[in-house]
Coordinates of C-alpha atoms and ligand atoms in Angstrom, one line a residue:
M1 CA 0.0 -0.1 0.0
N2 CA 1.3 3.5 -0.8
N3 CA 0.4 5.0 2.6
I4 CA -0.2 3.7 6.2
D5 CA -4.2 3.4 5.9
M6 CA -5.9 2.1 9.3
R7 CA -9.2 3.6 9.0
S8 CA -10.4 0.1 8.6
D9 CA -9.6 -3.4 7.5
T10 CA -11.9 -3.0 4.6
V11 CA -9.2 -0.8 2.8
T12 CA -6.8 -3.9 2.3
W13 CA -5.7 -4.5 -1.0
P14 CA -5.6 -8.1 -2.5
T15 CA -2.2 -9.7 -1.9
P16 CA 0.0 -10.7 -5.0
E17 CA -1.0 -14.5 -4.6
M18 CA -4.8 -13.4 -4.8
R19 CA -4.2 -11.3 -8.1
H20 CA -2.6 -14.1 -9.6
A21 CA -5.2 -16.6 -8.4
M22 CA -8.1 -14.1 -9.9
A23 CA -6.3 -13.7 -13.3
A24 CA -6.4 -17.6 -13.5
A25 CA -9.7 -18.2 -11.9
E26 CA -12.1 -20.8 -13.8
V27 CA -15.5 -19.2 -14.2
G28 CA -19.2 -19.8 -15.0
D29 CA -22.5 -18.2 -14.4
D30 CA -23.1 -18.5 -10.5
V31 CA -26.9 -17.5 -10.9
Y32 CA -27.1 -20.7 -12.7
G33 CA -24.8 -22.3 -9.9
E34 CA -22.3 -22.8 -12.5
D35 CA -19.1 -21.0 -11.5
P36 CA -16.8 -23.9 -10.3
T37 CA -14.6 -21.5 -8.3
V38 CA -17.8 -20.0 -6.2
N39 CA -18.8 -23.4 -5.6
R40 CA -15.6 -24.5 -4.3
L41 CA -15.3 -21.5 -2.0
Q42 CA -18.9 -22.0 -0.8
E43 CA -17.9 -25.7 0.0
A44 CA -14.9 -24.8 1.8
A45 CA -16.5 -21.9 4.0
A46 CA -19.3 -24.3 4.9
Q47 CA -16.8 -27.1 5.9
R48 CA -14.7 -24.4 7.9
L49 CA -17.8 -23.0 9.8
G50 CA -19.1 -26.6 10.4
K51 CA -22.5 -25.7 8.4
E52 CA -24.2 -27.6 5.9
A53 CA -24.1 -25.0 2.9
A54 CA -22.9 -21.5 2.0
L55 CA -23.6 -18.7 -0.3
F56 CA -21.1 -16.1 -1.5
V57 CA -22.6 -12.7 -1.1
P58 CA -21.2 -9.1 -2.5
S59 CA -20.9 -7.7 1.1
G60 CA -21.3 -8.3 5.1
A61 CA -24.1 -5.8 4.8
M62 CA -26.0 -8.0 2.3
G63 CA -25.2 -11.1 3.8
N64 CA -26.7 -9.9 7.1
L65 CA -29.6 -8.6 5.3
I66 CA -30.2 -12.1 3.5
A67 CA -29.9 -13.6 6.7
L68 CA -32.4 -11.7 8.3
M69 CA -35.0 -11.6 5.5
T70 CA -34.6 -15.3 5.1
H71 CA -35.2 -16.2 8.6
C72 CA -38.0 -13.2 9.4
Q73 CA -41.2 -12.4 7.8
R74 CA -42.3 -8.5 7.6
G75 CA -43.3 -7.4 10.8
D76 CA -41.4 -9.8 12.9
E77 CA -39.2 -8.6 15.4
A78 CA -35.1 -9.2 15.7
I79 CA -33.3 -8.7 19.0
L80 CA -30.0 -7.4 18.4
G81 CA -27.5 -4.9 20.1
D82 CA -28.0 -1.1 20.1
L83 CA -24.4 -1.2 19.1
S84 CA -24.5 -3.9 16.6
H85 CA -23.6 -3.4 12.9
P86 CA -27.0 -4.2 11.4
Y87 CA -28.6 -1.6 13.6
I88 CA -26.0 1.3 13.2
Y89 CA -24.2 0.8 10.3
E90 CA -26.6 -1.1 7.5
T91 CA -28.6 2.0 6.5
G92 CA -31.7 0.6 8.2
G93 CA -31.8 -2.3 5.5
M94 CA -33.4 -4.6 7.8
S95 CA -36.7 -2.2 8.5
A96 CA -36.4 -0.6 5.1
L97 CA -36.3 -3.5 2.9
G98 CA -37.0 -6.6 5.2
G99 CA -40.0 -5.0 6.9
I100 CA -38.1 -6.2 10.2
Q101 CA -38.5 -4.3 13.5
P102 CA -35.2 -4.3 15.3
R103 CA -35.8 -4.6 19.3
T104 CA -32.3 -3.4 20.5
L105 CA -31.1 -4.2 23.9
R106 CA -28.0 -2.4 25.3
N107 CA -24.7 -4.0 24.3
Q108 CA -22.6 -4.7 27.4
P109 CA -19.1 -3.4 27.2
D110 CA -17.9 -7.0 26.4
G111 CA -20.1 -6.9 23.2
T112 CA -22.5 -9.3 24.9
L113 CA -26.6 -8.9 25.3
D114 CA -27.4 -9.5 29.0
L115 CA -29.4 -12.9 29.0
E116 CA -32.0 -11.7 31.0
D117 CA -32.5 -8.6 28.9
I118 CA -33.1 -11.3 26.3
R119 CA -35.2 -13.1 28.1
L120 CA -37.5 -10.2 29.1
A121 CA -37.5 -8.9 25.4
V122 CA -39.0 -12.1 23.9
R123 CA -42.5 -11.4 23.0
E124 CA -45.8 -13.1 24.7
D125 CA -48.1 -14.5 22.2
D126 CA -50.5 -11.7 22.1
V127 CA -52.4 -10.3 19.0
H128 CA -51.0 -6.8 20.1
F129 CA -47.3 -7.8 19.7
P130 CA -45.0 -8.5 16.6
I131 CA -43.6 -12.1 16.5
S132 CA -40.0 -12.4 18.1
R133 CA -38.2 -14.2 15.6
L134 CA -34.6 -13.9 16.0
I135 CA -31.6 -13.0 17.9
A136 CA -28.6 -11.5 16.4
L137 CA -24.9 -11.4 17.7
E138 CA -21.8 -9.9 16.5
N139 CA -18.3 -11.5 16.8
T140 CA -15.8 -9.8 17.0
H141 CA -17.9 -6.8 18.4
N142 CA -16.9 -3.9 15.9
R143 CA -18.2 -1.0 18.2
C144 CA -17.3 -2.6 21.5
N145 CA -13.6 -2.4 20.8
G146 CA -13.3 -5.7 18.5
V147 CA -13.9 -7.7 21.5
P148 CA -14.4 -11.6 20.7
L149 CA -17.5 -13.3 22.3
K150 CA -16.7 -16.7 24.0
A151 CA -18.0 -19.7 23.0
E152 CA -19.7 -20.5 26.2
Y153 CA -21.6 -17.2 26.0
I154 CA -22.8 -18.0 22.3
A155 CA -23.9 -21.5 23.6
A156 CA -26.0 -20.0 26.4
V157 CA -27.6 -17.5 23.9
G158 CA -28.2 -20.5 21.5
E159 CA -30.0 -22.4 24.4
L160 CA -31.9 -19.5 25.3
A161 CA -32.9 -19.1 21.7
R162 CA -34.0 -22.8 21.3
Q163 CA -36.0 -22.6 24.7
H164 CA -38.0 -19.7 23.0
G165 CA -38.3 -21.0 19.6
L166 CA -36.1 -18.4 18.3
L167 CA -33.5 -18.2 15.7
L168 CA -30.0 -17.4 16.3
H169 CA -27.9 -15.3 13.5
I170 CA -24.3 -14.3 14.1
D171 CA -22.6 -11.4 12.1
G172 CA -19.3 -13.0 12.1
A173 CA -17.6 -10.5 9.9
R174 CA -14.4 -10.8 11.8
I175 CA -15.1 -14.2 13.1
F176 CA -11.3 -15.6 12.5
N177 CA -10.1 -12.5 14.3
A178 CA -12.1 -13.9 17.3
T179 CA -10.7 -17.5 16.6
A180 CA -7.2 -16.2 16.6
A181 CA -8.0 -14.1 19.8
L182 CA -9.6 -17.0 21.7
G183 CA -7.9 -20.0 20.3
V184 CA -11.4 -21.4 19.5
P185 CA -12.3 -22.9 15.9
A186 CA -14.8 -20.7 14.1
S187 CA -17.1 -23.8 13.7
E188 CA -17.0 -23.9 17.5
L189 CA -17.9 -20.6 18.0
V190 CA -20.7 -20.6 15.6
A191 CA -22.0 -23.9 16.6
P192 CA -25.1 -22.8 18.1
A193 CA -26.1 -20.5 15.3
D194 CA -28.7 -21.1 12.6
S195 CA -26.6 -18.8 10.2
V196 CA -23.7 -16.9 10.2
T197 CA -21.8 -14.2 7.9
F198 CA -18.0 -13.8 7.7
C199 CA -16.2 -11.2 5.5
L200 CA -13.5 -12.1 3.1
S201 CA -12.8 -8.5 2.2
K202 CA -11.6 -7.1 5.8
G203 CA -8.6 -8.4 7.5
L204 CA -8.5 -11.3 5.0
C205 CA -7.5 -9.1 2.1
A206 CA -9.9 -10.4 -0.6
P207 CA -11.1 -7.6 -2.7
V208 CA -15.1 -8.3 -2.5
G209 CA -17.1 -10.5 -0.8
S210 CA -18.6 -12.2 2.4
V211 CA -20.1 -15.7 2.8
L212 CA -23.5 -16.7 4.5
C213 CA -23.3 -20.2 6.1
G214 CA -26.2 -22.1 7.5
S215 CA -28.4 -25.4 6.8
A216 CA -29.0 -26.7 3.2
D217 CA -32.5 -25.6 3.4
F218 CA -31.7 -22.1 4.6
I219 CA -28.9 -21.5 2.1
R220 CA -31.5 -22.6 -0.6
R221 CA -34.0 -19.9 0.4
A222 CA -31.4 -17.3 1.0
R223 CA -30.2 -17.8 -2.8
R224 CA -33.5 -16.6 -3.7
I225 CA -33.5 -13.5 -1.5
R226 CA -30.0 -12.8 -2.7
K227 CA -31.3 -12.6 -6.1
Q228 CA -34.1 -10.5 -5.1
L229 CA -31.7 -8.0 -3.6
G230 CA -29.7 -7.8 -6.8
G231 CA -26.7 -9.7 -5.3
G232 CA -26.8 -12.5 -7.9
M233 CA -23.3 -12.2 -9.4
R234 CA -22.3 -13.8 -12.7
Q235 CA -18.7 -15.0 -13.3
A236 CA -18.0 -14.2 -9.7
G237 CA -15.3 -17.0 -9.7
V238 CA -12.4 -14.2 -10.1
L239 CA -13.7 -12.8 -6.8
A240 CA -14.2 -16.3 -5.3
A241 CA -10.5 -17.1 -6.2
A242 CA -9.3 -14.7 -3.8
G243 CA -11.5 -15.6 -1.2
L244 CA -10.1 -19.2 -1.2
I245 CA -6.8 -17.8 -0.6
A246 CA -8.6 -15.6 2.2
L247 CA -10.1 -18.5 3.9
D248 CA -7.1 -21.1 3.4
V249 CA -4.0 -18.6 4.0
M250 CA -5.0 -15.0 5.4
T251 CA -7.1 -16.7 8.4
E252 CA -3.8 -18.2 9.9
R253 CA -2.0 -14.8 10.2
L254 CA -4.4 -12.6 11.9
G255 CA -2.6 -12.9 15.3
E256 CA 0.1 -10.8 13.9
D257 CA -2.5 -7.9 13.3
H258 CA -3.4 -8.3 16.9
A259 CA 0.0 -8.1 18.3
R260 CA 0.9 -4.9 16.4
A261 CA -2.6 -3.5 17.6
A262 CA -1.6 -4.7 21.1
R263 CA 2.1 -2.6 20.5
L264 CA 0.0 0.5 19.1
A265 CA -2.5 0.3 22.3
A266 CA 0.1 0.3 24.7
G267 CA 2.0 3.4 23.0
L268 CA -1.0 5.4 22.6
A269 CA -1.9 4.6 26.4
E270 CA 1.6 6.2 27.2
I271 CA 0.2 9.5 25.8
S272 CA -1.4 11.1 28.7
Q273 CA -3.8 13.3 26.5
L274 CA -5.5 10.4 25.2
I275 CA -8.0 7.6 26.6
V276 CA -7.4 4.3 25.1
H277 CA -10.0 1.7 25.3
P278 CA -9.1 -2.0 25.9
Q279 CA -7.8 -3.6 22.7
H280 CA -8.5 -7.2 22.3
T281 CA -8.2 -7.8 18.6
N282 CA -7.1 -5.6 15.6
I283 CA -9.3 -2.7 16.5
I284 CA -8.2 0.1 18.7
R285 CA -10.3 3.0 19.8
F286 CA -9.6 5.9 21.7
E287 CA -10.6 9.4 22.5
L288 CA -9.0 12.9 23.4
A289 CA -8.8 13.5 27.2
P290 CA -10.6 16.6 28.3
D291 CA -7.2 18.3 28.9
A292 CA -5.8 17.5 25.4
K293 CA -3.9 20.4 24.0
V294 CA -4.5 19.2 20.5
D295 CA -7.9 19.3 18.5
G296 CA -9.0 16.0 16.9
Q297 CA -9.0 17.5 13.4
D298 CA -5.7 19.0 13.8
M299 CA -4.4 15.6 14.9
L300 CA -6.2 14.0 12.0
A301 CA -4.4 16.7 9.5
A302 CA -1.1 16.3 11.1
L303 CA -1.1 12.3 10.8
A304 CA -2.2 12.7 7.3
A305 CA 0.7 15.1 6.6
E306 CA 2.8 11.9 7.3
G307 CA 0.8 9.5 5.2
I308 CA -1.1 8.2 8.2
R309 CA -4.7 7.7 8.1
I310 CA -6.9 6.4 10.9
G311 CA -10.7 6.5 11.5
Y312 CA -12.9 9.2 12.9
G313 CA -16.4 8.4 14.2
G314 CA -17.5 11.8 15.4
Y315 CA -18.4 11.6 19.0
W316 CA -17.6 8.1 19.0
G317 CA -13.8 9.0 18.8
F318 CA -11.0 7.6 16.8
R319 CA -10.3 4.2 15.6
I320 CA -7.3 2.4 14.3
V321 CA -7.6 -0.8 12.8
T322 CA -4.4 -3.1 12.2
H323 CA -4.5 -5.5 8.9
Y324 CA -2.0 -7.2 6.7
W325 CA -0.9 -4.1 4.9
I326 CA 0.3 -2.4 8.3
D327 CA 4.0 -3.8 9.3
D328 CA 6.0 -3.3 12.3
A329 CA 7.6 0.0 10.6
A330 CA 4.0 1.3 10.4
V331 CA 3.5 0.8 13.9
D332 CA 6.8 2.6 14.7
K333 CA 5.9 5.5 12.4
T334 CA 2.3 6.2 14.0
L335 CA 3.3 6.0 17.4
A336 CA 6.5 8.6 16.6
A337 CA 4.2 10.7 14.9
L338 CA 1.6 10.7 17.6
G339 CA 4.5 11.4 20.1
R340 CA 5.6 14.4 18.1
I341 CA 1.8 15.7 17.9
F342 CA 1.1 15.5 21.5
A343 CA 4.5 16.7 22.8
K344 CA 3.8 20.3 21.2
Ligands
TLP1 N1 -17.7 -2.4 8.9 C1 -17.2 -1.2 8.5 C2 -18.1 -0.2 8.6 O1 -19.2 -0.3 7.9 C3 -18.2 0.4 10.0 C4 -15.7 -1.2 9.3 O2 -15.0 -0.3 8.7 O3 -15.6 -1.7 10.3 N2 -20.5 -6.4 10.1 C5 -19.5 -5.9 10.7 C6 -19.0 -6.3 12.1 C7 -18.6 -5.0 10.2 O4 -17.9 -4.5 10.8 C8 -19.0 -4.7 8.7 C9 -18.2 -3.5 8.1 C10 -20.1 -5.1 8.0 C11 -20.8 -6.2 9.0 C12 -20.3 -4.8 7.0 O5 -19.5 -5.2 5.8 P1 -19.5 -4.9 4.3 O6 -18.8 -3.3 4.5 O7 -18.8 -5.8 3.7 O8 -20.9 -4.6 3.8

């Protein structure tokens, strides 16, 4: 990459190995189910996540929307966190396009929803109420500082869902970061879920695409919703070829990004004018302390002048995300630049 771009792991470019595989990919028309590379990716993803089947989709947001629309009828209610990606960052798609009502519960700092809160949110069978249909979790949890959700917690939510006849969806955009942080296979983390999405195009460096996994029947129905949303792709094998490398190769190296994020977080914590939130995986969130002598916009401009870009989320503060294209030198350069900016 030309500069140090840590606004997100979505900014990652494909690796040279991916570009070669993309150029050589065997392709077909995937709407007919005839793209051999897409089919290979779907089979590999399903196997890796321990589900019967999978569907290649253009984006994480579309994967979540397809999952919600496949599980829920219009007017149904989905229980999810008030800091969850589908609620905050997906343009209200679940209500605008799916007619699904979000029932938001407060996300705890560890990214979870309180089990008792979920229990209380499940609707009784009453003609006045929408039908509670689904619970959605997010792992790792983006807004909650990239925290990974543990297998025991997900199992408890799965059990609760079953007791109340609800379905469980996991937005696992960064599920392999959770795997790297917890040392637990992705298949175990998502075992209680009826569906899971994961992104190939974030820390795994593929240029485009996410995968939705679930039972064979669920994926058969999801394929129709994907088409309805305009997400049926044709010779998508050129993208799936990169996705296969993302899944096979790139999932194994995410610990490196976490180590660099830990080093960055430790360096930031030494700057007294910053408040740094706990770091767990590849996401670091921080704010300016009330007595900071540097304005946030000035800090961003000073970093940009040195070729360094970080994320800014208004009153939600700043975000740094490490990824494949951020090496040790980039970490050193960023810490040195921030040191200079706040020494003034
Ligand atoms: N997150 C993006 C932005 O949309 C905020 C980012 O830069 O982190 N689930 C989770 C947990 C995500 O973090 C994202 C992307 C998505 C879903 C959506 O994925 P895409 O961008 O492929 O639609």
